[in-house]
Amino acid sequence: MTPEPRPAYHYAVIARALDLIDAGGPGLTLEALAARMDMSPAHFQRVFSQWVGVSPKRYQQYLTLDHAKRLLADRHTVLEATLASGLSGGGRLHDLFLRWEAMTPGEFARGGAGLTVIWGWFDSPFGPALVMGTDKGICGIGFAAESGAEATMQDLRARWPKATFVEDAARLRPWAQAAFGTGDAAAPAPLYLIGAPFQIKVWEALLRIPSGHVTTYSDIAQAIGHPQAVRAVGTAVGRNPVSWLIPCHRALRKSGGLGGYHWGMPVKRAMLAWESARDDAAQPDLDPGYLATGT
């Protein structure tokens, strides 16, 4: 039996296809796109369906900049209301966690002195991912598709300059598999948040946002009791060391603009599209024609 393509392969195919779609415009057909990818239309569409559950044409609709504005209009989560209503469900990423805890302010001030951080590289739906952790849980995830492996490693290591770093992918693998949905659902990943107290408040607020939904930087500022600190919130969102699991990609500007993303805007667009497409694909009224014809 031919093995299923790896998630990183899926991302590489989609990343290349996006470049072609952006250059070719909305008139680019599935057949023409597949030919440019040196794949048959059926195989190319199957790769997309395996990766996200909808056709390339449908998925491209989620990748447009206008999609962020539609998300803000249709799935805008005001964090206080989310918390008050107890909104939750199997799709919320933080349901993967047995626990999360934060480093004390004093420990953070020491820059990771005395802390051993293990690390390893893993495939993810969004390209190569660098995962870091301590004995308490995952403390860092970075994506190298846009920035490159060396820059990603330097970036995360600089967060805790006095820590000792040890490569041990085997030890991290169960947590990484849980993080990217490829492992045993009965073995969720704990989180260990290493940051300043204000940053941790922002990251905790991000954990309240359901998958497939978004919020704004100003809503986050309001939720943590600092309504005037929108710029500081944006900085804290950008400094989130555990991308994807602490979903900073779900924070948008009030205008509906994507804002920034530490690991590259194509990765943020892909994450929002992935979540939206999977959320819609799970709905019973999804038009099956999107899967069958790519129209």
Short mmCIF file of C-alpha atoms in Angstrom, two decimals:
data_model
loop_
_atom_site.label_atom_id
_atom_site.label_comp_id
_atom_site.label_asym_id
_atom_site.label_seq_id
_atom_site.Cartn_x
_atom_site.Cartn_y
_atom_site.Cartn_z
CA MET A 1 0.00 0.00 0.00
CA THR A 2 1.30 3.43 -0.92
CA PRO A 3 1.82 5.52 2.23
CA GLU A 4 -0.20 8.70 2.64
CA PRO A 5 1.74 11.88 1.83
CA ARG A 6 3.25 13.57 4.87
CA PRO A 7 1.69 16.80 6.20
CA ALA A 8 4.83 18.76 5.24
CA TYR A 9 4.49 17.46 1.68
CA HIS A 10 0.88 18.64 1.65
CA TYR A 11 1.94 22.09 2.79
CA ALA A 12 4.69 22.25 0.16
CA VAL A 13 2.21 21.36 -2.59
CA ILE A 14 -0.28 23.96 -1.38
CA ALA A 15 2.37 26.65 -0.93
CA ARG A 16 3.53 26.16 -4.52
CA ALA A 17 -0.07 26.07 -5.77
CA LEU A 18 -0.84 29.34 -3.98
CA ASP A 19 1.95 31.08 -5.84
CA LEU A 20 0.49 29.84 -9.12
CA ILE A 21 -3.07 30.80 -8.14
CA ASP A 22 -2.01 34.27 -7.05
CA ALA A 23 -0.21 34.76 -10.37
CA GLY A 24 -2.97 33.20 -12.50
CA GLY A 25 -5.95 34.88 -10.85
CA PRO A 26 -9.45 33.50 -10.33
CA GLY A 27 -9.70 32.27 -13.92
CA LEU A 28 -7.10 29.56 -13.34
CA THR A 29 -8.89 26.21 -13.69
CA LEU A 30 -8.27 23.07 -11.67
CA GLU A 31 -6.99 21.30 -14.80
CA ALA A 32 -4.53 24.08 -15.65
CA LEU A 33 -3.33 24.32 -12.07
CA ALA A 34 -2.83 20.56 -11.78
CA ALA A 35 -0.86 20.56 -15.05
CA ARG A 36 1.43 23.28 -13.70
CA MET A 37 1.94 21.10 -10.61
CA ASP A 38 2.82 18.08 -12.80
CA MET A 39 -0.08 16.18 -11.27
CA SER A 40 -3.38 14.86 -12.56
CA PRO A 41 -6.44 16.90 -11.56
CA ALA A 42 -7.78 13.98 -9.54
CA HIS A 43 -4.53 13.46 -7.64
CA PHE A 44 -4.01 17.15 -7.01
CA GLN A 45 -7.55 17.53 -5.67
CA ARG A 46 -7.11 14.41 -3.54
CA VAL A 47 -4.01 15.90 -1.91
CA PHE A 48 -6.00 19.02 -1.08
CA SER A 49 -8.90 17.02 0.28
CA GLN A 50 -6.60 14.94 2.46
CA TRP A 51 -4.96 18.09 3.81
CA VAL A 52 -8.02 20.22 4.53
CA GLY A 53 -11.21 18.50 3.40
CA VAL A 54 -12.26 20.75 0.50
CA SER A 55 -11.26 21.32 -3.11
CA PRO A 56 -8.45 23.66 -4.24
CA LYS A 57 -11.02 26.09 -5.64
CA ARG A 58 -12.98 26.15 -2.38
CA TYR A 59 -9.83 26.40 -0.30
CA GLN A 60 -8.59 29.35 -2.33
CA GLN A 61 -11.77 31.21 -1.36
CA TYR A 62 -10.67 30.92 2.27
CA LEU A 63 -7.21 32.26 1.46
CA THR A 64 -8.32 35.62 0.08
CA LEU A 65 -7.80 38.70 2.17
CA ASP A 66 -11.55 39.30 2.07
CA HIS A 67 -12.01 36.09 4.01
CA ALA A 68 -10.54 37.74 7.11
CA LYS A 69 -13.24 40.39 6.91
CA ARG A 70 -15.93 37.75 6.49
CA LEU A 71 -14.54 35.89 9.48
CA LEU A 72 -14.69 39.05 11.53
CA ALA A 73 -18.30 39.61 10.51
CA ASP A 74 -19.50 36.02 10.91
CA ARG A 75 -17.24 34.44 13.54
CA HIS A 76 -16.05 37.35 15.60
CA THR A 77 -15.59 36.15 19.16
CA VAL A 78 -15.80 38.80 21.87
CA LEU A 79 -13.70 37.16 24.55
CA GLU A 80 -15.74 38.21 27.58
CA ALA A 81 -18.89 36.74 26.02
CA THR A 82 -17.05 33.57 25.07
CA LEU A 83 -15.85 33.09 28.62
CA ALA A 84 -19.23 33.89 30.15
CA SER A 85 -21.08 31.48 27.88
CA GLY A 86 -18.64 28.65 28.47
CA LEU A 87 -18.18 28.27 24.72
CA SER A 88 -16.13 25.16 24.13
CA GLY A 89 -16.06 22.00 22.11
CA GLY A 90 -13.86 19.33 20.62
CA GLY A 91 -12.56 21.76 18.00
CA ARG A 92 -10.93 24.08 20.52
CA LEU A 93 -7.20 23.58 20.44
CA HIS A 94 -6.68 24.10 24.13
CA ASP A 95 -8.86 21.04 24.77
CA LEU A 96 -5.72 19.12 23.73
CA PHE A 97 -4.00 20.15 26.92
CA LEU A 98 -4.01 18.24 30.17
CA ARG A 99 -2.85 21.41 31.86
CA TRP A 100 -1.03 24.64 31.31
CA GLU A 101 1.06 26.59 33.73
CA ALA A 102 3.27 29.62 33.60
CA MET A 103 6.77 30.40 34.75
CA THR A 104 6.85 32.77 37.72
CA PRO A 105 7.93 36.39 37.08
CA GLY A 106 11.17 35.74 38.95
CA GLU A 107 11.97 32.70 36.84
CA PHE A 108 11.24 34.64 33.68
CA ALA A 109 13.53 37.47 34.77
CA ARG A 110 16.40 34.99 35.01
CA GLY A 111 16.21 34.37 31.26
CA GLY A 112 15.83 30.62 31.55
CA ALA A 113 18.87 30.12 33.80
CA GLY A 114 18.79 26.59 35.21
CA LEU A 115 16.13 25.51 32.69
CA THR A 116 16.70 22.60 30.30
CA VAL A 117 14.80 22.95 27.02
CA ILE A 118 14.60 19.97 24.68
CA TRP A 119 13.87 20.46 21.00
CA GLY A 120 13.17 18.65 17.75
CA TRP A 121 11.94 19.19 14.21
CA PHE A 122 8.60 17.76 13.06
CA ASP A 123 6.31 17.80 10.03
CA SER A 124 3.20 19.92 10.45
CA PRO A 125 0.30 20.95 8.21
CA PHE A 126 2.11 24.29 7.80
CA GLY A 127 5.59 23.12 6.92
CA PRO A 128 8.58 22.20 9.11
CA ALA A 129 7.91 22.97 12.78
CA LEU A 130 10.45 23.41 15.56
CA VAL A 131 8.98 22.18 18.86
CA MET A 132 10.58 22.95 22.21
CA GLY A 133 9.60 21.75 25.65
CA THR A 134 10.57 21.27 29.28
CA ASP A 135 9.60 18.51 31.67
CA LYS A 136 6.40 20.52 32.28
CA GLY A 137 5.21 20.78 28.68
CA ILE A 138 5.61 22.45 25.30
CA CYS A 139 7.17 25.89 25.66
CA GLY A 140 7.83 26.79 22.03
CA ILE A 141 6.65 26.10 18.47
CA GLY A 142 8.06 27.92 15.46
CA PHE A 143 7.47 27.47 11.74
CA ALA A 144 10.29 27.52 9.21
CA ALA A 145 8.39 27.56 5.90
CA GLU A 146 8.97 31.29 5.43
CA SER A 147 11.85 32.18 7.76
CA GLY A 148 14.06 29.10 7.33
CA ALA A 149 15.28 26.56 9.86
CA GLU A 150 18.31 28.48 11.15
CA ALA A 151 16.39 31.71 11.77
CA THR A 152 13.57 29.81 13.47
CA MET A 153 15.99 28.08 15.80
CA GLN A 154 17.79 31.32 16.65
CA ASP A 155 14.49 33.07 17.27
CA LEU A 156 13.19 30.57 19.81
CA ARG A 157 16.53 30.08 21.55
CA ALA A 158 16.81 33.85 22.03
CA ARG A 159 13.59 33.84 24.09
CA TRP A 160 15.42 32.08 26.93
CA PRO A 161 19.10 32.94 26.39
CA LYS A 162 20.42 31.34 29.57
CA ALA A 163 18.64 28.00 29.19
CA THR A 164 20.39 24.76 28.25
CA PHE A 165 19.13 23.37 24.94
CA VAL A 166 19.21 19.63 24.19
CA GLU A 167 18.00 17.92 21.01
CA ASP A 168 15.57 15.08 21.84
CA ALA A 169 12.86 14.72 19.21
CA ALA A 170 11.84 11.26 20.44
CA ARG A 171 10.89 12.63 23.84
CA LEU A 172 8.84 15.44 22.31
CA ARG A 173 7.16 13.34 19.61
CA PRO A 174 3.94 12.43 21.53
CA TRP A 175 3.35 16.08 22.39
CA ALA A 176 4.13 17.21 18.83
CA GLN A 177 1.77 14.61 17.39
CA ALA A 178 -0.99 15.75 19.74
CA ALA A 179 -0.31 19.38 18.81
CA PHE A 180 -0.71 18.73 15.08
CA GLY A 181 -3.48 16.15 15.35
CA THR A 182 -1.44 13.18 14.16
CA GLY A 183 -1.08 11.25 17.41
CA ASP A 184 -3.17 9.52 20.05
CA ALA A 185 -6.02 11.80 21.15
CA ALA A 186 -5.78 10.17 24.58
CA ALA A 187 -2.31 11.63 25.07
CA PRO A 188 -2.78 15.42 24.95
CA ALA A 189 0.07 17.88 25.26
CA PRO A 190 0.62 20.12 28.30
CA LEU A 191 1.82 23.69 27.89
CA TYR A 192 4.47 25.57 29.85
CA LEU A 193 4.20 29.29 29.18
CA ILE A 194 7.45 31.19 29.54
CA GLY A 195 6.84 34.93 29.38
CA ALA A 196 6.29 38.14 31.29
CA PRO A 197 3.05 38.41 33.34
CA PHE A 198 1.37 40.77 30.83
CA GLN A 199 2.28 38.49 27.93
CA ILE A 200 0.86 35.45 29.73
CA LYS A 201 -2.44 37.29 30.28
CA VAL A 202 -2.64 37.92 26.54
CA TRP A 203 -1.77 34.32 25.69
CA GLU A 204 -4.38 33.04 28.14
CA ALA A 205 -6.97 35.21 26.36
CA LEU A 206 -5.93 33.73 23.00
CA LEU A 207 -6.59 30.24 24.36
CA ARG A 208 -10.27 31.17 24.78
CA ILE A 209 -10.83 31.68 21.05
CA PRO A 210 -12.55 28.66 19.46
CA SER A 211 -11.12 27.07 16.35
CA GLY A 212 -12.51 28.64 13.18
CA HIS A 213 -13.25 31.93 14.96
CA VAL A 214 -11.33 35.18 15.31
CA THR A 215 -11.10 38.16 17.61
CA THR A 216 -9.46 41.58 17.53
CA TYR A 217 -6.49 43.04 19.34
CA SER A 218 -8.82 45.57 21.00
CA ASP A 219 -11.09 42.77 22.26
CA ILE A 220 -8.09 41.06 23.81
CA ALA A 221 -7.04 44.30 25.49
CA GLN A 222 -10.55 44.68 26.89
CA ALA A 223 -10.66 41.07 28.07
CA ILE A 224 -7.47 41.34 30.10
CA GLY A 225 -8.51 44.62 31.73
CA HIS A 226 -6.24 46.96 29.77
CA PRO A 227 -8.52 48.49 27.10
CA GLN A 228 -6.00 51.20 26.16
CA ALA A 229 -3.12 48.77 25.69
CA VAL A 230 -3.97 47.64 22.15
CA ARG A 231 -0.43 48.24 20.85
CA ALA A 232 1.10 46.36 23.79
CA VAL A 233 -1.34 43.52 23.20
CA GLY A 234 -0.25 43.35 19.57
CA THR A 235 3.37 43.10 20.68
CA ALA A 236 2.54 40.33 23.15
CA VAL A 237 0.59 38.44 20.48
CA GLY A 238 3.62 38.67 18.21
CA ARG A 239 5.89 37.36 20.96
CA ASN A 240 3.79 34.26 21.58
CA PRO A 241 6.35 31.42 21.64
CA VAL A 242 3.85 28.58 21.16
CA SER A 243 2.36 29.41 17.78
CA TRP A 244 -0.67 27.43 16.58
CA LEU A 245 -1.50 25.99 20.03
CA ILE A 246 -1.77 29.48 21.51
CA PRO A 247 -3.68 30.73 18.45
CA CYS A 248 -2.23 34.16 17.75
CA HIS A 249 -3.21 33.63 14.10
CA ARG A 250 -6.85 34.21 15.20
CA ALA A 251 -6.16 37.84 16.21
CA LEU A 252 -7.10 40.38 13.52
CA ARG A 253 -7.19 44.13 13.23
CA LYS A 254 -10.50 45.82 13.97
CA SER A 255 -10.78 46.68 10.27
CA GLY A 256 -10.67 43.02 9.35
CA GLY A 257 -7.06 43.21 8.16
CA LEU A 258 -4.85 40.26 8.96
CA GLY A 259 -2.33 42.33 10.89
CA GLY A 260 1.07 40.70 11.20
CA TYR A 261 2.33 37.22 11.93
CA HIS A 262 5.71 36.36 13.38
CA TRP A 263 6.29 33.32 11.16
CA GLY A 264 5.10 34.94 7.92
CA MET A 265 1.76 36.05 6.54
CA PRO A 266 1.40 33.04 4.19
CA VAL A 267 1.50 30.79 7.27
CA LYS A 268 -1.18 32.87 9.03
CA ARG A 269 -3.39 32.80 5.95
CA ALA A 270 -2.93 29.04 5.67
CA MET A 271 -3.82 28.52 9.35
CA LEU A 272 -7.01 30.59 9.13
CA ALA A 273 -7.98 28.88 5.88
CA TRP A 274 -7.24 25.43 7.31
CA GLU A 275 -9.45 26.04 10.34
CA SER A 276 -12.28 27.67 8.39
CA ALA A 277 -12.31 24.98 5.72
CA ARG A 278 -12.28 22.14 8.24
CA ASP A 279 -15.01 23.81 10.26
CA ASP A 280 -17.20 24.23 7.20
CA ALA A 281 -16.38 20.76 5.88
CA ALA A 282 -17.73 19.33 9.13
CA GLN A 283 -21.11 20.98 8.54
CA PRO A 284 -23.75 18.63 7.07
CA ASP A 285 -24.92 21.16 4.47
CA LEU A 286 -21.56 21.48 2.71
CA ASP A 287 -22.13 21.26 -1.04
CA PRO A 288 -20.48 17.96 -2.12
CA GLY A 289 -19.85 19.49 -5.53
CA TYR A 290 -16.94 21.39 -4.07
CA LEU A 291 -15.25 18.08 -3.35
CA ALA A 292 -16.24 16.33 -6.54
CA THR A 293 -15.69 18.93 -9.23
CA GLY A 294 -13.41 21.59 -7.79
CA THR A 295 -15.77 24.30 -8.98
#
